[in-house]
Amino acid sequence: RVACITKAKIWDNWFLGGGARLAGFIRNDAPVRVIKEAAGKLRAGDRLLIFPEGTRTGTAPINDFKRGFALIARSAGVPVQAVFIDGSAPFLGKTWPLFKKPRLPLTYRIRLGRRFEMGGDLRAAVQDMEEYYRQELGRGEPPPGAQNGGAAVRVVRRAPPAPARCRRLHRHFPGNPPGSAHYADVTAHARTVD
C-alpha cells in the first residue's frame, strides 16, 4: 500500500474526501498526529509518497524543502528514496485547473534517484537532499516536449518482492532487472501515477 499526506481541505470536500479516506491517506492538519500516523504506517510495511516541499512544485525547478518528511523517516527508522516525475504537460501540477481537460496523450517518466538516511543532523540531511534534487533537475533528461513535473520522495520501509508483472514491465525500465529492489520500487510507484 502507498499512503499520501493530503491537505485537510480535500478531506472536507464532499467530492474528494471519501476517496482520500478509502485510500488510507493521511490528513495534514495536525503536524504531530501526521508524523505519528505516517511513521506507524511505515512501521506496518506501507509506503509513503510525499513531496519534500510540502506540496506539489509551484516554481521551477523546485520549492524549498520542508523537514516533515525527514522527521517521519527518522521516527520510523527508514530511508528516503528520491523519485523524479517528468511529464509531457503540466497536468496534475499545482497550477493546473481541476476540471480542465489536458491535451492527450499524456506521457510521464518516473526515475529513481539516491536513497537517503535521515540520521544525525536533520537540517543538514534535508539540505543535502535539496541540493541533490536541484542538481538532478538541472541535468535531467525528460522525454521530448516534457515539462518538469517536480520532485517527489517516497519514504520506504523495504523493497517489496517483485510481483509477476515486473517481468512484463521490464521493457519499460530496462536499467533494472526484474526482481531488483529498484525495479520493484519503480513498479510500486508507477501504480500511484496510473
JSON list of C-alpha atoms in Angstrom, two decimals:
[
{"chain": "A", "resi": 1, "resn": "ARG", "atom": "CA", "xyz": [0.00, 0.00, 0.00]},
{"chain": "A", "resi": 2, "resn": "VAL", "atom": "CA", "xyz": [1.06, 3.56, -0.71]},
{"chain": "A", "resi": 3, "resn": "ALA", "atom": "CA", "xyz": [-0.25, 6.34, 1.52]},
{"chain": "A", "resi": 4, "resn": "CYS", "atom": "CA", "xyz": [-0.14, 10.05, 0.73]},
{"chain": "A", "resi": 5, "resn": "ILE", "atom": "CA", "xyz": [-0.36, 13.04, 3.02]},
{"chain": "A", "resi": 6, "resn": "THR", "atom": "CA", "xyz": [-3.14, 15.31, 1.79]},
{"chain": "A", "resi": 7, "resn": "LYS", "atom": "CA", "xyz": [-4.33, 18.73, 2.80]},
{"chain": "A", "resi": 8, "resn": "ALA", "atom": "CA", "xyz": [-7.33, 18.88, 5.11]},
{"chain": "A", "resi": 9, "resn": "LYS", "atom": "CA", "xyz": [-9.42, 20.74, 2.50]},
{"chain": "A", "resi": 10, "resn": "ILE", "atom": "CA", "xyz": [-9.50, 17.54, 0.41]},
{"chain": "A", "resi": 11, "resn": "TRP", "atom": "CA", "xyz": [-10.92, 15.57, 3.36]},
{"chain": "A", "resi": 12, "resn": "ASP", "atom": "CA", "xyz": [-13.62, 18.21, 3.86]},
{"chain": "A", "resi": 13, "resn": "ASN", "atom": "CA", "xyz": [-14.56, 18.20, 0.15]},
{"chain": "A", "resi": 14, "resn": "TRP", "atom": "CA", "xyz": [-17.72, 16.18, -0.49]},
{"chain": "A", "resi": 15, "resn": "PHE", "atom": "CA", "xyz": [-16.38, 15.05, -3.89]},
{"chain": "A", "resi": 16, "resn": "LEU", "atom": "CA", "xyz": [-12.80, 14.07, -2.95]},
{"chain": "A", "resi": 17, "resn": "GLY", "atom": "CA", "xyz": [-12.99, 13.34, 0.79]},
{"chain": "A", "resi": 18, "resn": "GLY", "atom": "CA", "xyz": [-14.43, 9.84, 0.53]},
{"chain": "A", "resi": 19, "resn": "GLY", "atom": "CA", "xyz": [-11.69, 8.74, -1.85]},
{"chain": "A", "resi": 20, "resn": "ALA", "atom": "CA", "xyz": [-8.97, 10.05, 0.47]},
{"chain": "A", "resi": 21, "resn": "ARG", "atom": "CA", "xyz": [-10.46, 8.13, 3.40]},
{"chain": "A", "resi": 22, "resn": "LEU", "atom": "CA", "xyz": [-10.90, 4.90, 1.40]},
{"chain": "A", "resi": 23, "resn": "ALA", "atom": "CA", "xyz": [-7.32, 5.12, 0.11]},
{"chain": "A", "resi": 24, "resn": "GLY", "atom": "CA", "xyz": [-5.99, 5.40, 3.68]},
{"chain": "A", "resi": 25, "resn": "PHE", "atom": "CA", "xyz": [-4.41, 8.79, 3.08]},
{"chain": "A", "resi": 26, "resn": "ILE", "atom": "CA", "xyz": [-3.23, 10.96, 5.98]},
{"chain": "A", "resi": 27, "resn": "ARG", "atom": "CA", "xyz": [-4.83, 14.32, 6.76]},
{"chain": "A", "resi": 28, "resn": "ASN", "atom": "CA", "xyz": [-2.23, 17.08, 7.28]},
{"chain": "A", "resi": 29, "resn": "ASP", "atom": "CA", "xyz": [-3.94, 19.46, 9.68]},
{"chain": "A", "resi": 30, "resn": "ALA", "atom": "CA", "xyz": [-2.19, 18.35, 12.93]},
{"chain": "A", "resi": 31, "resn": "PRO", "atom": "CA", "xyz": [1.62, 18.06, 12.48]},
{"chain": "A", "resi": 32, "resn": "VAL", "atom": "CA", "xyz": [2.33, 15.79, 15.46]},
{"chain": "A", "resi": 33, "resn": "ARG", "atom": "CA", "xyz": [-0.50, 13.42, 14.52]},
{"chain": "A", "resi": 34, "resn": "VAL", "atom": "CA", "xyz": [0.68, 13.39, 10.88]},
{"chain": "A", "resi": 35, "resn": "ILE", "atom": "CA", "xyz": [4.20, 12.34, 11.92]},
{"chain": "A", "resi": 36, "resn": "LYS", "atom": "CA", "xyz": [2.90, 9.64, 14.28]},
{"chain": "A", "resi": 37, "resn": "GLU", "atom": "CA", "xyz": [0.35, 8.26, 11.81]},
{"chain": "A", "resi": 38, "resn": "ALA", "atom": "CA", "xyz": [2.79, 8.26, 8.87]},
{"chain": "A", "resi": 39, "resn": "ALA", "atom": "CA", "xyz": [5.55, 6.62, 10.93]},
{"chain": "A", "resi": 40, "resn": "GLY", "atom": "CA", "xyz": [3.04, 3.99, 12.11]},
{"chain": "A", "resi": 41, "resn": "LYS", "atom": "CA", "xyz": [2.06, 3.17, 8.51]},
{"chain": "A", "resi": 42, "resn": "LEU", "atom": "CA", "xyz": [5.73, 2.82, 7.59]},
{"chain": "A", "resi": 43, "resn": "ARG", "atom": "CA", "xyz": [6.41, 0.51, 10.53]},
{"chain": "A", "resi": 44, "resn": "ALA", "atom": "CA", "xyz": [3.44, -1.60, 9.39]},
{"chain": "A", "resi": 45, "resn": "GLY", "atom": "CA", "xyz": [5.13, -2.05, 5.99]},
{"chain": "A", "resi": 46, "resn": "ASP", "atom": "CA", "xyz": [3.20, 0.58, 3.99]},
{"chain": "A", "resi": 47, "resn": "ARG", "atom": "CA", "xyz": [4.91, 3.14, 1.79]},
{"chain": "A", "resi": 48, "resn": "LEU", "atom": "CA", "xyz": [4.50, 6.89, 1.96]},
{"chain": "A", "resi": 49, "resn": "LEU", "atom": "CA", "xyz": [4.51, 9.17, -1.09]},
{"chain": "A", "resi": 50, "resn": "ILE", "atom": "CA", "xyz": [5.29, 12.74, -0.05]},
{"chain": "A", "resi": 51, "resn": "PHE", "atom": "CA", "xyz": [6.54, 15.88, -1.74]},
{"chain": "A", "resi": 52, "resn": "PRO", "atom": "CA", "xyz": [9.57, 17.21, 0.17]},
{"chain": "A", "resi": 53, "resn": "GLU", "atom": "CA", "xyz": [8.42, 20.77, -0.49]},
{"chain": "A", "resi": 54, "resn": "GLY", "atom": "CA", "xyz": [5.26, 20.10, 1.49]},
{"chain": "A", "resi": 55, "resn": "THR", "atom": "CA", "xyz": [3.20, 20.46, -1.71]},
{"chain": "A", "resi": 56, "resn": "ARG", "atom": "CA", "xyz": [3.47, 19.90, -5.43]},
{"chain": "A", "resi": 57, "resn": "THR", "atom": "CA", "xyz": [6.11, 22.04, -7.13]},
{"chain": "A", "resi": 58, "resn": "GLY", "atom": "CA", "xyz": [4.84, 25.54, -7.85]},
{"chain": "A", "resi": 59, "resn": "THR", "atom": "CA", "xyz": [8.01, 27.27, -9.03]},
{"chain": "A", "resi": 60, "resn": "ALA", "atom": "CA", "xyz": [10.60, 25.53, -11.22]},
{"chain": "A", "resi": 61, "resn": "PRO", "atom": "CA", "xyz": [12.84, 23.79, -10.58]},
{"chain": "A", "resi": 62, "resn": "ILE", "atom": "CA", "xyz": [11.62, 23.11, -7.01]},
{"chain": "A", "resi": 63, "resn": "ASN", "atom": "CA", "xyz": [10.37, 24.94, -3.93]},
{"chain": "A", "resi": 64, "resn": "ASP", "atom": "CA", "xyz": [12.37, 24.95, -0.69]},
{"chain": "A", "resi": 65, "resn": "PHE", "atom": "CA", "xyz": [12.17, 21.62, 1.14]},
{"chain": "A", "resi": 66, "resn": "LYS", "atom": "CA", "xyz": [10.36, 21.26, 4.47]},
{"chain": "A", "resi": 67, "resn": "ARG", "atom": "CA", "xyz": [11.65, 18.92, 7.21]},
{"chain": "A", "resi": 68, "resn": "GLY", "atom": "CA", "xyz": [8.44, 16.95, 7.81]},
{"chain": "A", "resi": 69, "resn": "PHE", "atom": "CA", "xyz": [9.38, 14.04, 5.54]},
{"chain": "A", "resi": 70, "resn": "ALA", "atom": "CA", "xyz": [12.74, 13.74, 7.33]},
{"chain": "A", "resi": 71, "resn": "LEU", "atom": "CA", "xyz": [11.07, 13.69, 10.76]},
{"chain": "A", "resi": 72, "resn": "ILE", "atom": "CA", "xyz": [8.72, 10.95, 9.58]},
{"chain": "A", "resi": 73, "resn": "ALA", "atom": "CA", "xyz": [11.58, 8.86, 8.17]},
{"chain": "A", "resi": 74, "resn": "ARG", "atom": "CA", "xyz": [13.65, 9.25, 11.34]},
{"chain": "A", "resi": 75, "resn": "SER", "atom": "CA", "xyz": [10.66, 8.38, 13.57]},
{"chain": "A", "resi": 76, "resn": "ALA", "atom": "CA", "xyz": [10.03, 5.19, 11.58]},
{"chain": "A", "resi": 77, "resn": "GLY", "atom": "CA", "xyz": [13.73, 4.37, 11.18]},
{"chain": "A", "resi": 78, "resn": "VAL", "atom": "CA", "xyz": [13.53, 4.12, 7.38]},
{"chain": "A", "resi": 79, "resn": "PRO", "atom": "CA", "xyz": [15.45, 5.63, 4.43]},
{"chain": "A", "resi": 80, "resn": "VAL", "atom": "CA", "xyz": [14.04, 8.11, 1.92]},
{"chain": "A", "resi": 81, "resn": "GLN", "atom": "CA", "xyz": [14.01, 7.20, -1.78]},
{"chain": "A", "resi": 82, "resn": "ALA", "atom": "CA", "xyz": [14.29, 10.13, -4.19]},
{"chain": "A", "resi": 83, "resn": "VAL", "atom": "CA", "xyz": [11.86, 9.92, -7.13]},
{"chain": "A", "resi": 84, "resn": "PHE", "atom": "CA", "xyz": [11.65, 12.30, -10.09]},
{"chain": "A", "resi": 85, "resn": "ILE", "atom": "CA", "xyz": [8.45, 12.71, -12.14]},
{"chain": "A", "resi": 86, "resn": "ASP", "atom": "CA", "xyz": [8.66, 14.31, -15.58]},
{"chain": "A", "resi": 87, "resn": "GLY", "atom": "CA", "xyz": [5.54, 14.85, -17.67]},
{"chain": "A", "resi": 88, "resn": "SER", "atom": "CA", "xyz": [4.62, 15.91, -21.18]},
{"chain": "A", "resi": 89, "resn": "ALA", "atom": "CA", "xyz": [2.24, 18.56, -19.81]},
{"chain": "A", "resi": 90, "resn": "PRO", "atom": "CA", "xyz": [1.70, 20.43, -16.54]},
{"chain": "A", "resi": 91, "resn": "PHE", "atom": "CA", "xyz": [-1.45, 18.31, -15.97]},
{"chain": "A", "resi": 92, "resn": "LEU", "atom": "CA", "xyz": [-1.89, 17.47, -12.25]},
{"chain": "A", "resi": 93, "resn": "GLY", "atom": "CA", "xyz": [0.60, 20.21, -11.42]},
{"chain": "A", "resi": 94, "resn": "LYS", "atom": "CA", "xyz": [-0.04, 22.86, -8.81]},
{"chain": "A", "resi": 95, "resn": "THR", "atom": "CA", "xyz": [-1.28, 25.43, -11.34]},
{"chain": "A", "resi": 96, "resn": "TRP", "atom": "CA", "xyz": [-3.49, 23.13, -13.46]},
{"chain": "A", "resi": 97, "resn": "PRO", "atom": "CA", "xyz": [-7.26, 23.74, -13.00]},
{"chain": "A", "resi": 98, "resn": "LEU", "atom": "CA", "xyz": [-9.03, 20.68, -11.58]},
{"chain": "A", "resi": 99, "resn": "PHE", "atom": "CA", "xyz": [-11.60, 20.24, -14.35]},
{"chain": "A", "resi": 100, "resn": "LYS", "atom": "CA", "xyz": [-9.52, 21.39, -17.35]},
{"chain": "A", "resi": 101, "resn": "LYS", "atom": "CA", "xyz": [-9.06, 18.63, -19.92]},
{"chain": "A", "resi": 102, "resn": "PRO", "atom": "CA", "xyz": [-5.39, 18.03, -20.80]},
{"chain": "A", "resi": 103, "resn": "ARG", "atom": "CA", "xyz": [-4.07, 17.63, -24.31]},
{"chain": "A", "resi": 104, "resn": "LEU", "atom": "CA", "xyz": [-3.62, 13.92, -24.99]},
{"chain": "A", "resi": 105, "resn": "PRO", "atom": "CA", "xyz": [-1.62, 11.74, -24.98]},
{"chain": "A", "resi": 106, "resn": "LEU", "atom": "CA", "xyz": [-0.04, 12.34, -21.59]},
{"chain": "A", "resi": 107, "resn": "THR", "atom": "CA", "xyz": [3.44, 10.92, -21.07]},
{"chain": "A", "resi": 108, "resn": "TYR", "atom": "CA", "xyz": [5.12, 10.53, -17.69]},
{"chain": "A", "resi": 109, "resn": "ARG", "atom": "CA", "xyz": [8.60, 9.37, -16.93]},
{"chain": "A", "resi": 110, "resn": "ILE", "atom": "CA", "xyz": [9.48, 8.28, -13.42]},
{"chain": "A", "resi": 111, "resn": "ARG", "atom": "CA", "xyz": [13.09, 7.87, -12.44]},
{"chain": "A", "resi": 112, "resn": "LEU", "atom": "CA", "xyz": [14.71, 6.88, -9.19]},
{"chain": "A", "resi": 113, "resn": "GLY", "atom": "CA", "xyz": [17.46, 8.83, -7.52]},
{"chain": "A", "resi": 114, "resn": "ARG", "atom": "CA", "xyz": [19.54, 8.14, -4.44]},
{"chain": "A", "resi": 115, "resn": "ARG", "atom": "CA", "xyz": [18.32, 6.80, -1.13]},
{"chain": "A", "resi": 116, "resn": "PHE", "atom": "CA", "xyz": [19.00, 9.00, 1.87]},
{"chain": "A", "resi": 117, "resn": "GLU", "atom": "CA", "xyz": [19.32, 8.01, 5.51]},
{"chain": "A", "resi": 118, "resn": "MET", "atom": "CA", "xyz": [17.80, 10.55, 7.88]},
{"chain": "A", "resi": 119, "resn": "GLY", "atom": "CA", "xyz": [20.04, 10.00, 10.92]},
{"chain": "A", "resi": 120, "resn": "GLY", "atom": "CA", "xyz": [22.16, 12.65, 12.57]},
{"chain": "A", "resi": 121, "resn": "ASP", "atom": "CA", "xyz": [21.54, 16.30, 11.76]},
{"chain": "A", "resi": 122, "resn": "LEU", "atom": "CA", "xyz": [18.14, 16.53, 10.01]},
{"chain": "A", "resi": 123, "resn": "ARG", "atom": "CA", "xyz": [18.70, 20.07, 8.81]},
{"chain": "A", "resi": 124, "resn": "ALA", "atom": "CA", "xyz": [21.93, 19.03, 7.06]},
{"chain": "A", "resi": 125, "resn": "ALA", "atom": "CA", "xyz": [20.30, 15.87, 5.62]},
{"chain": "A", "resi": 126, "resn": "VAL", "atom": "CA", "xyz": [17.38, 17.86, 4.19]},
{"chain": "A", "resi": 127, "resn": "GLN", "atom": "CA", "xyz": [19.74, 20.50, 2.77]},
{"chain": "A", "resi": 128, "resn": "ASP", "atom": "CA", "xyz": [21.89, 17.76, 1.18]},
{"chain": "A", "resi": 129, "resn": "MET", "atom": "CA", "xyz": [18.80, 16.20, -0.37]},
{"chain": "A", "resi": 130, "resn": "GLU", "atom": "CA", "xyz": [17.54, 19.56, -1.67]},
{"chain": "A", "resi": 131, "resn": "GLU", "atom": "CA", "xyz": [20.90, 20.28, -3.29]},
{"chain": "A", "resi": 132, "resn": "TYR", "atom": "CA", "xyz": [20.84, 16.83, -4.87]},
{"chain": "A", "resi": 133, "resn": "TYR", "atom": "CA", "xyz": [17.36, 17.49, -6.32]},
{"chain": "A", "resi": 134, "resn": "ARG", "atom": "CA", "xyz": [18.39, 20.87, -7.72]},
{"chain": "A", "resi": 135, "resn": "GLN", "atom": "CA", "xyz": [21.44, 19.27, -9.36]},
{"chain": "A", "resi": 136, "resn": "GLU", "atom": "CA", "xyz": [19.43, 16.35, -10.81]},
{"chain": "A", "resi": 137, "resn": "LEU", "atom": "CA", "xyz": [16.59, 18.54, -12.08]},
{"chain": "A", "resi": 138, "resn": "GLY", "atom": "CA", "xyz": [19.15, 20.80, -13.74]},
{"chain": "A", "resi": 139, "resn": "ARG", "atom": "CA", "xyz": [20.53, 17.94, -15.81]},
{"chain": "A", "resi": 140, "resn": "GLY", "atom": "CA", "xyz": [17.52, 15.64, -16.08]},
{"chain": "A", "resi": 141, "resn": "GLU", "atom": "CA", "xyz": [16.60, 14.19, -19.45]},
{"chain": "A", "resi": 142, "resn": "PRO", "atom": "CA", "xyz": [12.83, 14.40, -19.72]},
{"chain": "A", "resi": 143, "resn": "PRO", "atom": "CA", "xyz": [11.08, 12.94, -22.77]},
{"chain": "A", "resi": 144, "resn": "PRO", "atom": "CA", "xyz": [10.72, 15.20, -25.84]},
{"chain": "A", "resi": 145, "resn": "GLY", "atom": "CA", "xyz": [8.28, 18.02, -25.15]},
{"chain": "A", "resi": 146, "resn": "ALA", "atom": "CA", "xyz": [8.23, 17.24, -21.41]},
{"chain": "A", "resi": 147, "resn": "GLN", "atom": "CA", "xyz": [7.89, 19.77, -18.67]},
{"chain": "A", "resi": 148, "resn": "ASN", "atom": "CA", "xyz": [9.45, 19.15, -15.30]},
{"chain": "A", "resi": 149, "resn": "GLY", "atom": "CA", "xyz": [6.76, 17.75, -13.06]},
{"chain": "A", "resi": 150, "resn": "GLY", "atom": "CA", "xyz": [8.73, 18.33, -9.90]},
{"chain": "A", "resi": 151, "resn": "ALA", "atom": "CA", "xyz": [10.20, 16.31, -7.14]},
{"chain": "A", "resi": 152, "resn": "ALA", "atom": "CA", "xyz": [8.67, 13.63, -5.02]},
{"chain": "A", "resi": 153, "resn": "VAL", "atom": "CA", "xyz": [10.11, 11.34, -2.42]},
{"chain": "A", "resi": 154, "resn": "ARG", "atom": "CA", "xyz": [8.91, 8.07, -1.11]},
{"chain": "A", "resi": 155, "resn": "VAL", "atom": "CA", "xyz": [9.76, 7.07, 2.38]},
{"chain": "A", "resi": 156, "resn": "VAL", "atom": "CA", "xyz": [10.23, 3.33, 2.03]},
{"chain": "A", "resi": 157, "resn": "ARG", "atom": "CA", "xyz": [10.20, 0.52, 4.56]},
{"chain": "A", "resi": 158, "resn": "ARG", "atom": "CA", "xyz": [11.87, -2.12, 2.42]},
{"chain": "A", "resi": 159, "resn": "ALA", "atom": "CA", "xyz": [11.89, -3.24, -1.19]},
{"chain": "A", "resi": 160, "resn": "PRO", "atom": "CA", "xyz": [8.82, -5.39, -1.86]},
{"chain": "A", "resi": 161, "resn": "PRO", "atom": "CA", "xyz": [9.14, -8.77, -3.54]},
{"chain": "A", "resi": 162, "resn": "ALA", "atom": "CA", "xyz": [8.97, -8.38, -7.30]},
{"chain": "A", "resi": 163, "resn": "PRO", "atom": "CA", "xyz": [5.41, -9.04, -8.49]},
{"chain": "A", "resi": 164, "resn": "ALA", "atom": "CA", "xyz": [4.81, -11.16, -11.59]},
{"chain": "A", "resi": 165, "resn": "ARG", "atom": "CA", "xyz": [4.02, -8.07, -13.62]},
{"chain": "A", "resi": 166, "resn": "CYS", "atom": "CA", "xyz": [7.61, -6.83, -13.12]},
{"chain": "A", "resi": 167, "resn": "ARG", "atom": "CA", "xyz": [8.72, -9.17, -15.90]},
{"chain": "A", "resi": 168, "resn": "ARG", "atom": "CA", "xyz": [6.15, -7.65, -18.25]},
{"chain": "A", "resi": 169, "resn": "LEU", "atom": "CA", "xyz": [7.13, -4.09, -17.30]},
{"chain": "A", "resi": 170, "resn": "HIS", "atom": "CA", "xyz": [10.85, -4.75, -17.61]},
{"chain": "A", "resi": 171, "resn": "ARG", "atom": "CA", "xyz": [10.90, -3.46, -21.18]},
{"chain": "A", "resi": 172, "resn": "HIS", "atom": "CA", "xyz": [9.80, -0.02, -19.86]},
{"chain": "A", "resi": 173, "resn": "PHE", "atom": "CA", "xyz": [12.55, 0.13, -17.22]},
{"chain": "A", "resi": 174, "resn": "PRO", "atom": "CA", "xyz": [15.48, -1.74, -18.82]},
{"chain": "A", "resi": 175, "resn": "GLY", "atom": "CA", "xyz": [18.06, -0.39, -16.34]},
{"chain": "A", "resi": 176, "resn": "ASN", "atom": "CA", "xyz": [16.64, -2.53, -13.54]},
{"chain": "A", "resi": 177, "resn": "PRO", "atom": "CA", "xyz": [16.38, -6.29, -13.95]},
{"chain": "A", "resi": 178, "resn": "PRO", "atom": "CA", "xyz": [13.13, -7.95, -12.80]},
{"chain": "A", "resi": 179, "resn": "GLY", "atom": "CA", "xyz": [13.22, -8.65, -9.09]},
{"chain": "A", "resi": 180, "resn": "SER", "atom": "CA", "xyz": [15.78, -5.97, -8.21]},
{"chain": "A", "resi": 181, "resn": "ALA", "atom": "CA", "xyz": [14.97, -3.59, -5.37]},
{"chain": "A", "resi": 182, "resn": "HIS", "atom": "CA", "xyz": [14.93, -0.52, -7.63]},
{"chain": "A", "resi": 183, "resn": "TYR", "atom": "CA", "xyz": [12.73, -2.26, -10.17]},
{"chain": "A", "resi": 184, "resn": "ALA", "atom": "CA", "xyz": [10.20, -3.24, -7.53]},
{"chain": "A", "resi": 185, "resn": "ASP", "atom": "CA", "xyz": [10.23, 0.33, -6.19]},
{"chain": "A", "resi": 186, "resn": "VAL", "atom": "CA", "xyz": [9.55, 1.76, -9.66]},
{"chain": "A", "resi": 187, "resn": "THR", "atom": "CA", "xyz": [6.72, -0.70, -10.21]},
{"chain": "A", "resi": 188, "resn": "ALA", "atom": "CA", "xyz": [5.14, 0.14, -6.85]},
{"chain": "A", "resi": 189, "resn": "HIS", "atom": "CA", "xyz": [5.43, 3.88, -7.52]},
{"chain": "A", "resi": 190, "resn": "ALA", "atom": "CA", "xyz": [4.10, 3.60, -11.06]},
{"chain": "A", "resi": 191, "resn": "ARG", "atom": "CA", "xyz": [0.81, 2.35, -9.63]},
{"chain": "A", "resi": 192, "resn": "THR", "atom": "CA", "xyz": [0.33, 5.66, -7.82]},
{"chain": "A", "resi": 193, "resn": "VAL", "atom": "CA", "xyz": [0.58, 7.57, -11.10]},
{"chain": "A", "resi": 194, "resn": "ASP", "atom": "CA", "xyz": [-1.87, 5.39, -13.11]}
]
